[in-house]
mmCIF file of C-alpha atoms and ligand atoms in Angstrom:
data_model
loop_
_atom_site.group_PDB
_atom_site.id
_atom_site.type_symbol
_atom_site.label_atom_id
_atom_site.label_comp_id
_atom_site.label_asym_id
_atom_site.label_seq_id
_atom_site.Cartn_x
_atom_site.Cartn_y
_atom_site.Cartn_z
ATOM 1 C CA MET A 286 14.898 4.989 -13.239
ATOM 2 C CA ILE A 287 16.718 4.053 -10.077
ATOM 3 C CA VAL A 288 15.474 0.856 -8.897
ATOM 4 C CA VAL A 289 15.432 1.210 -4.981
ATOM 5 C CA PRO A 290 15.395 -2.437 -2.718
ATOM 6 C CA CYS A 291 12.830 -1.829 0.090
ATOM 7 C CA PRO A 292 14.073 -4.666 2.614
ATOM 8 C CA ASN A 293 10.408 -5.035 3.561
ATOM 9 C CA CYS A 294 8.445 -4.393 -0.279
ATOM 10 C CA GLY A 295 11.412 -5.594 -2.596
ATOM 11 C CA PRO A 296 12.917 -3.601 -5.424
ATOM 12 C CA ARG A 297 10.608 -0.708 -5.994
ATOM 13 C CA ASN A 298 11.055 2.393 -8.653
ATOM 14 C CA SER A 299 12.575 5.218 -6.557
ATOM 15 C CA SER A 300 9.471 7.193 -7.424
ATOM 16 C CA ASP A 301 7.636 4.859 -5.078
ATOM 17 C CA LEU A 302 10.339 6.101 -2.724
ATOM 18 C CA ARG A 303 11.551 9.264 -0.636
ATOM 19 C CA ASN A 304 15.135 10.048 -0.389
ATOM 20 C CA ALA A 305 15.603 11.347 2.888
ATOM 21 C CA GLY A 306 19.050 12.446 2.397
ATOM 22 C CA GLU A 307 22.458 11.095 4.466
ATOM 23 C CA LEU A 308 22.581 9.227 7.485
ATOM 24 C CA VAL A 309 23.461 11.322 10.312
ATOM 25 C CA SER A 310 24.049 10.667 13.880
ATOM 26 C CA ARG A 311 22.079 13.007 16.019
ATOM 27 C CA PRO A 312 24.188 14.613 18.716
ATOM 28 C CA ASP A 313 23.008 14.560 22.304
ATOM 29 C CA PRO A 314 20.827 17.950 22.682
ATOM 30 C CA ASP A 315 21.854 18.591 26.212
ATOM 31 C CA THR A 316 25.922 18.512 25.806
ATOM 32 C CA ALA A 317 26.176 19.236 21.837
ATOM 33 C CA SER A 318 27.706 22.466 21.036
ATOM 34 C CA LEU A 319 25.855 24.841 18.888
ATOM 35 C CA THR A 320 28.270 24.258 16.295
ATOM 36 C CA GLU A 321 27.579 20.562 16.157
ATOM 37 C CA TRP A 322 24.015 21.114 16.268
ATOM 38 C CA ARG A 323 24.059 23.351 13.113
ATOM 39 C CA SER A 324 26.153 20.885 11.217
ATOM 40 C CA TYR A 325 23.799 17.935 12.553
ATOM 41 C CA LEU A 326 20.909 19.869 10.826
ATOM 42 C CA TYR A 327 22.618 21.591 7.781
ATOM 43 C CA LEU A 328 25.964 20.191 6.501
ATOM 44 C CA ARG A 329 26.544 17.224 4.588
ATOM 45 C CA GLU A 330 29.135 15.089 3.375
ATOM 46 C CA ASN A 331 27.541 15.116 -0.366
ATOM 47 C CA PRO A 332 30.442 12.783 -2.229
ATOM 48 C CA ALA A 333 30.740 12.027 -5.166
ATOM 49 C CA GLY A 334 30.917 7.829 -4.490
ATOM 50 C CA TRP A 335 29.542 5.802 -1.767
ATOM 51 C CA VAL A 336 26.858 7.208 0.730
ATOM 52 C CA THR A 337 24.657 5.501 3.334
ATOM 53 C CA GLU A 338 21.260 7.101 3.169
ATOM 54 C CA THR A 339 17.601 6.789 4.391
ATOM 55 C CA TRP A 340 14.799 6.384 2.256
ATOM 56 C CA TYR A 341 11.210 6.467 3.124
ATOM 57 C CA CYS A 342 8.947 3.840 1.322
ATOM 58 C CA ARG A 343 5.912 6.266 0.786
ATOM 59 C CA THR A 344 3.531 3.856 -1.355
ATOM 60 C CA GLY A 345 4.612 0.556 0.376
ATOM 61 C CA CYS A 346 5.318 -0.331 3.507
ATOM 62 C CA ARG A 347 5.574 3.223 4.978
ATOM 63 C CA ARG A 348 9.057 2.229 7.252
ATOM 64 C CA TYR A 349 12.601 4.210 6.850
ATOM 65 C CA PHE A 350 15.501 2.161 5.773
ATOM 66 C CA THR A 351 18.860 2.564 4.751
ATOM 67 C CA ILE A 352 21.047 2.017 1.763
ATOM 68 C CA GLU A 353 24.538 2.403 0.554
ATOM 69 C CA ARG A 354 24.428 4.313 -2.851
ATOM 70 C CA ASN A 355 27.079 5.086 -5.218
ATOM 71 C CA THR A 356 26.137 8.723 -6.256
ATOM 72 C CA ALA A 357 28.062 8.625 -9.356
ATOM 73 C CA THR A 358 26.817 5.244 -10.872
ATOM 74 C CA ASN A 359 23.957 4.873 -8.545
ATOM 75 C CA GLU A 360 25.043 1.345 -7.672
ATOM 76 C CA ILE A 361 23.376 0.216 -4.329
ATOM 77 C CA ARG A 362 24.317 -2.376 -1.835
ATOM 78 C CA ASP A 363 22.842 -3.175 1.274
ATOM 79 C CA SER A 364 19.616 -2.250 2.395
ATOM 80 C CA GLU A 365 18.317 -2.610 5.902
ATOM 81 C CA ASN A 366 15.282 -1.704 8.173
ATOM 82 C CA SER A 367 16.698 1.548 10.303
ATOM 83 C CA MET B 293 -20.171 2.467 13.048
ATOM 84 C CA SER B 294 -21.775 -0.184 11.209
ATOM 85 C CA GLU B 295 -25.573 1.605 11.656
ATOM 86 C CA LEU B 296 -24.844 4.589 9.422
ATOM 87 C CA ASP B 297 -26.037 4.220 6.276
ATOM 88 C CA PHE B 298 -23.083 3.599 3.835
ATOM 89 C CA VAL B 299 -22.768 6.299 0.569
ATOM 90 C CA SER B 300 -20.289 5.722 -2.409
ATOM 91 C CA PRO B 301 -17.957 7.885 -3.277
ATOM 92 C CA VAL B 302 -18.613 6.519 -6.731
ATOM 93 C CA ALA B 303 -21.763 6.710 -8.344
ATOM 94 C CA SER B 304 -21.315 4.148 -11.460
ATOM 95 C CA GLY B 305 -21.495 0.589 -10.154
ATOM 96 C CA ALA B 306 -20.087 -2.007 -11.974
ATOM 97 C CA LEU B 307 -18.571 -1.952 -15.803
ATOM 98 C CA SER B 308 -17.843 -4.882 -17.840
ATOM 99 C CA ALA B 309 -16.738 -5.280 -21.274
ATOM 100 C CA SER B 310 -19.337 -7.782 -23.201
ATOM 101 C CA GLY B 311 -16.920 -10.370 -23.938
ATOM 102 C CA GLY B 312 -16.335 -11.024 -19.990
ATOM 103 C CA GLY B 313 -12.516 -9.914 -20.388
ATOM 104 C CA ILE B 314 -12.756 -7.270 -17.816
ATOM 105 C CA ALA B 315 -15.152 -5.830 -15.324
ATOM 106 C CA LEU B 316 -14.462 -2.851 -12.661
ATOM 107 C CA GLU B 317 -16.730 -2.884 -9.888
ATOM 108 C CA ASP B 318 -17.571 -0.851 -6.891
ATOM 109 C CA LEU B 319 -17.290 -2.807 -3.415
ATOM 110 C CA SER B 320 -16.576 0.347 -1.683
ATOM 111 C CA ASP B 321 -19.241 -0.716 1.291
ATOM 112 C CA ARG B 322 -17.755 -3.951 2.219
ATOM 113 C CA SER B 323 -16.345 -3.572 5.652
ATOM 114 C CA LYS B 324 -13.108 -3.179 6.397
ATOM 115 C CA VAL B 325 -10.714 -2.853 9.766
ATOM 116 C CA LEU B 326 -7.528 -2.055 10.386
ATOM 117 C CA VAL B 327 -5.299 -3.485 12.757
ATOM 118 C CA ARG B 328 -1.947 -2.559 14.030
ATOM 119 C CA ALA B 329 -0.545 -4.640 16.533
ATOM 120 C CA GLY B 330 2.782 -6.850 17.198
ATOM 121 C CA ARG B 331 3.270 -10.134 15.980
ATOM 122 C CA SER B 332 3.486 -11.335 19.514
ATOM 123 C CA THR B 333 0.434 -9.876 20.764
ATOM 124 C CA ALA B 334 -2.627 -12.384 20.995
ATOM 125 C CA ALA B 335 -4.118 -10.119 17.596
ATOM 126 C CA GLY B 336 -0.957 -11.091 15.539
ATOM 127 C CA THR B 337 -0.973 -14.380 16.422
ATOM 128 C CA HIS B 338 -4.763 -14.514 15.766
ATOM 129 C CA LEU B 339 -4.422 -13.316 12.248
ATOM 130 C CA LYS B 340 -1.047 -15.294 11.111
ATOM 131 C CA VAL B 341 -0.041 -13.726 7.812
ATOM 132 C CA THR B 342 3.038 -11.932 7.477
ATOM 133 C CA TYR B 343 3.370 -8.789 5.159
ATOM 134 C CA GLY B 344 2.554 -9.532 1.684
ATOM 135 C CA HIS B 345 -0.028 -12.533 2.226
ATOM 136 C CA SER B 346 -3.550 -12.903 2.970
ATOM 137 C CA ARG B 347 -5.687 -15.717 3.731
ATOM 138 C CA ARG B 348 -9.683 -16.369 4.859
ATOM 139 C CA ARG B 349 -10.734 -16.828 7.862
ATOM 140 C CA ARG B 350 -13.398 -19.425 7.991
ATOM 141 C CA ASP B 351 -16.027 -16.703 8.700
ATOM 142 C CA GLY B 352 -14.922 -15.650 5.102
ATOM 143 C CA THR B 353 -13.192 -12.824 5.984
ATOM 144 C CA LEU B 354 -9.987 -11.879 3.985
ATOM 145 C CA ILE B 355 -7.041 -11.011 6.504
ATOM 146 C CA CYS B 356 -4.284 -9.087 4.316
ATOM 147 C CA GLY B 357 -0.755 -8.395 6.045
ATOM 148 C CA SER B 358 -0.944 -5.148 4.799
ATOM 149 C CA ARG B 359 2.274 -3.605 6.173
ATOM 150 C CA PRO B 360 4.888 -4.978 8.578
ATOM 151 C CA ASP B 361 2.547 -5.151 11.669
ATOM 152 C CA GLU B 362 -0.341 -4.598 10.027
ATOM 153 C CA TRP B 363 -3.510 -5.791 8.906
ATOM 154 C CA THR B 364 -6.760 -4.928 7.210
ATOM 155 C CA LEU B 365 -9.703 -7.152 7.421
ATOM 156 C CA ILE B 366 -12.152 -6.995 4.593
ATOM 157 C CA ALA B 367 -15.940 -8.596 5.109
ATOM 158 C CA ASP B 368 -19.397 -8.521 3.629
ATOM 159 C CA PRO B 369 -21.168 -4.923 4.241
ATOM 160 C CA GLY B 370 -22.346 -4.238 7.690
ATOM 161 C CA GLN B 371 -20.222 -6.176 9.299
ATOM 162 C CA GLY B 372 -17.980 -3.467 10.814
ATOM 163 C CA ALA B 373 -18.714 -4.296 14.792
ATOM 164 C CA GLU B 374 -18.574 -7.624 14.390
ATOM 165 C CA LEU B 375 -15.213 -7.860 12.878
ATOM 166 C CA LEU B 376 -14.124 -5.111 15.642
ATOM 167 C CA ALA B 377 -15.411 -7.999 18.081
ATOM 168 C CA SER B 378 -13.783 -10.760 16.519
ATOM 169 C CA LEU B 379 -10.103 -9.412 17.342
ATOM 170 C CA PRO B 380 -8.337 -10.102 20.699
ATOM 171 C CA ASP B 381 -7.651 -6.825 22.008
ATOM 172 C CA GLU B 382 -4.578 -7.158 25.046
ATOM 173 C CA GLY B 383 -1.339 -5.618 24.651
ATOM 174 C CA PHE B 384 -0.634 -2.810 22.641
ATOM 175 C CA VAL B 385 -3.222 -2.851 19.681
ATOM 176 C CA SER B 386 -5.151 -0.650 17.808
ATOM 177 C CA VAL B 387 -8.090 -1.774 15.677
ATOM 178 C CA VAL B 388 -10.170 0.891 13.720
ATOM 179 C CA ASP B 389 -12.977 0.483 11.197
ATOM 180 C CA ILE B 390 -12.220 2.411 8.380
ATOM 181 C CA THR B 391 -15.236 1.349 6.275
ATOM 182 C CA HIS B 392 -16.337 4.517 5.836
ATOM 183 C CA GLY B 393 -12.755 6.089 4.867
ATOM 184 C CA ARG B 394 -11.787 3.676 2.087
ATOM 185 C CA ALA B 395 -12.929 2.916 -1.180
ATOM 186 C CA MET B 396 -12.566 -0.195 -2.761
ATOM 187 C CA PHE B 397 -12.847 -1.328 -6.076
ATOM 188 C CA ARG B 398 -12.843 -4.899 -8.235
ATOM 189 C CA LEU B 399 -10.953 -5.176 -11.424
ATOM 190 C CA SER B 400 -11.328 -8.931 -12.562
ATOM 191 C CA GLY B 401 -11.224 -10.991 -15.724
ATOM 192 C CA PRO B 402 -7.933 -12.348 -17.706
ATOM 193 C CA ASP B 403 -7.482 -8.109 -19.570
ATOM 194 C CA SER B 404 -7.398 -7.076 -15.718
ATOM 195 C CA VAL B 405 -3.612 -7.544 -15.616
ATOM 196 C CA ASP B 406 -2.912 -5.773 -18.851
ATOM 197 C CA ALA B 407 -5.189 -2.895 -17.782
ATOM 198 C CA LEU B 408 -3.710 -2.222 -14.415
ATOM 199 C CA ALA B 409 -0.316 -2.494 -15.370
ATOM 200 C CA LYS B 410 -1.344 0.457 -17.340
ATOM 201 C CA VAL B 411 -1.343 2.562 -13.945
ATOM 202 C CA CYS B 412 0.451 0.145 -11.337
ATOM 203 C CA ASN B 413 4.503 0.112 -11.868
ATOM 204 C CA ILE B 414 4.045 -3.288 -9.589
ATOM 205 C CA ASP B 415 5.689 -6.607 -11.333
ATOM 206 C CA LEU B 416 1.841 -8.353 -11.545
ATOM 207 C CA ALA B 417 3.306 -11.314 -13.204
ATOM 208 C CA ASP B 418 2.308 -14.588 -10.891
ATOM 209 C CA ASP B 419 5.716 -15.794 -9.747
ATOM 210 C CA MET B 420 6.014 -12.296 -8.292
ATOM 211 C CA THR B 421 2.022 -11.303 -6.935
ATOM 212 C CA PRO B 422 0.312 -14.478 -7.355
ATOM 213 C CA ASP B 423 -3.274 -15.156 -5.628
ATOM 214 C CA GLY B 424 -3.054 -14.150 -2.105
ATOM 215 C CA ALA B 425 -0.721 -11.578 -2.779
ATOM 216 C CA VAL B 426 -1.142 -8.202 -1.006
ATOM 217 C CA PHE B 427 0.950 -5.142 -2.082
ATOM 218 C CA SER B 428 1.054 -1.300 -1.689
ATOM 219 C CA ALA B 429 1.514 0.718 -4.465
ATOM 220 C CA SER B 430 0.694 3.797 -6.696
ATOM 221 C CA VAL B 431 -2.015 3.498 -9.117
ATOM 222 C CA ALA B 432 -2.889 6.292 -11.357
ATOM 223 C CA LYS B 433 -0.854 8.055 -8.895
ATOM 224 C CA VAL B 434 -3.067 7.396 -5.886
ATOM 225 C CA THR B 435 -1.642 5.184 -3.285
ATOM 226 C CA CYS B 436 -3.680 2.060 -2.611
ATOM 227 C CA ASP B 437 -3.768 -1.077 -1.455
ATOM 228 C CA LEU B 438 -4.138 -4.028 -3.586
ATOM 229 C CA VAL B 439 -4.740 -7.592 -2.739
ATOM 230 C CA ARG B 440 -4.757 -10.661 -5.675
ATOM 231 C CA SER B 441 -8.095 -12.381 -4.631
ATOM 232 C CA ASP B 442 -8.862 -14.483 -7.459
ATOM 233 C CA VAL B 443 -12.506 -16.078 -7.662
ATOM 234 C CA ALA B 444 -12.639 -19.681 -9.136
ATOM 235 C CA ASP B 445 -9.497 -18.739 -11.568
ATOM 236 C CA ARG B 446 -10.705 -15.567 -12.610
ATOM 237 C CA ARG B 447 -7.787 -12.955 -11.563
ATOM 238 C CA THR B 448 -9.030 -10.343 -9.398
ATOM 239 C CA TYR B 449 -7.715 -7.677 -7.886
ATOM 240 C CA LEU B 450 -8.934 -5.554 -5.096
ATOM 241 C CA ILE B 451 -7.924 -1.652 -4.968
ATOM 242 C CA SER B 452 -8.760 -0.003 -1.852
ATOM 243 C CA CYS B 453 -7.805 3.771 -1.888
ATOM 244 C CA GLU B 454 -9.007 6.964 0.966
ATOM 245 C CA ARG B 455 -12.092 7.623 0.088
ATOM 246 C CA SER B 456 -11.743 11.265 -1.378
ATOM 247 C CA PHE B 457 -9.707 9.789 -4.102
ATOM 248 C CA GLY B 458 -12.057 6.968 -4.988
ATOM 249 C CA ARG B 459 -14.138 8.922 -7.527
ATOM 250 C CA PHE B 460 -10.965 9.743 -9.175
ATOM 251 C CA LEU B 461 -9.435 6.421 -8.752
ATOM 252 C CA PHE B 462 -12.802 4.910 -10.447
ATOM 253 C CA ALA B 463 -12.506 7.105 -13.588
ATOM 254 C CA ALA B 464 -8.687 6.244 -14.031
ATOM 255 C CA ILE B 465 -9.056 2.579 -13.964
ATOM 256 C CA ALA B 466 -11.931 2.427 -16.137
ATOM 257 C CA ASP B 467 -10.178 4.782 -18.971
ATOM 258 C CA ALA B 468 -7.196 2.086 -18.361
ATOM 259 C CA CYS B 469 -9.932 -0.477 -19.085
ATOM 260 C CA ALA B 470 -11.683 1.201 -21.735
ATOM 261 C CA GLU B 471 -9.293 -0.353 -24.993
ATOM 262 C CA PHE B 472 -10.032 -3.828 -23.466
ATOM 263 C CA GLY B 473 -13.534 -3.251 -24.142
ATOM 264 C CA ILE B 474 -15.294 -1.416 -21.331
ATOM 265 C CA ASP B 475 -17.888 1.513 -22.114
ATOM 266 C CA VAL B 476 -16.919 4.719 -19.785
ATOM 267 C CA PRO B 477 -19.980 6.172 -18.865
ATOM 268 C CA GLU B 478 -20.129 9.836 -20.102
ATOM 269 C CA ASP B 479 -19.983 11.335 -16.352
ATOM 270 C CA ILE B 480 -16.559 9.789 -15.426
ATOM 271 C CA SER B 481 -15.203 9.800 -18.857
ATOM 272 C CA MET B 482 -11.647 11.475 -19.022
ATOM 273 C CA HIS B 483 -11.530 12.969 -22.445
HETATM 274 ZN ZN1 ZN C 711 8.899 -1.085 1.470
#
């Protein structure tokens, strides 16, 4: 079990939430090249270590928030509303 | 909406243990109104309570801060129109009568906490979810809104879910209550 701290609901079992993946910034659709757009849609760093990711509080407040999680140890620091 | 006859998704009305340790009742016919509004709107100021808390309005309506910038109002049956009319609607505010769309049950008694803990992973201890606490969680895998609303010191939980899950949820909670003395009727038995 991974306990994920929702900034609104407090610590929750990860089964109550949905991992929405690594936080990536969306390029400007008017100026982005096809390569940049493809990279935004499909490519992720997927490190064995610290990653900033978005979670959705599915059964609780139904808000999206970001946390920093170590994918190797599941240690979590910092959580805030996105 | 309130002129429609309410039809509960649950057939069995109330179940209780003979010792009084636990009781499960269908309260689906209670009037329920959902409000979405910014906290700075007139409605937000009127409703007052923040996410996770509840209070009783002078007219007896239970006002629950059910999510950030979202409230659920619960009152006696047939009060939907009055509830809608009781809210200031200036600004960006959405007020919807959800009476017929939600099932609601009352689980009460000293054993209710142990029965609920079997099917809900929220910490139900007094310091985490005291009387008046509002929270959303999975109950028997159904996403529910819960309010701890003790009646004369009797531990009481109001549990509501989408109407279409109501029949299953009532049966699942009754099943969790069986070991505390509730006789589960044949027609909703899960065994
Ligand atoms: Zn949450």
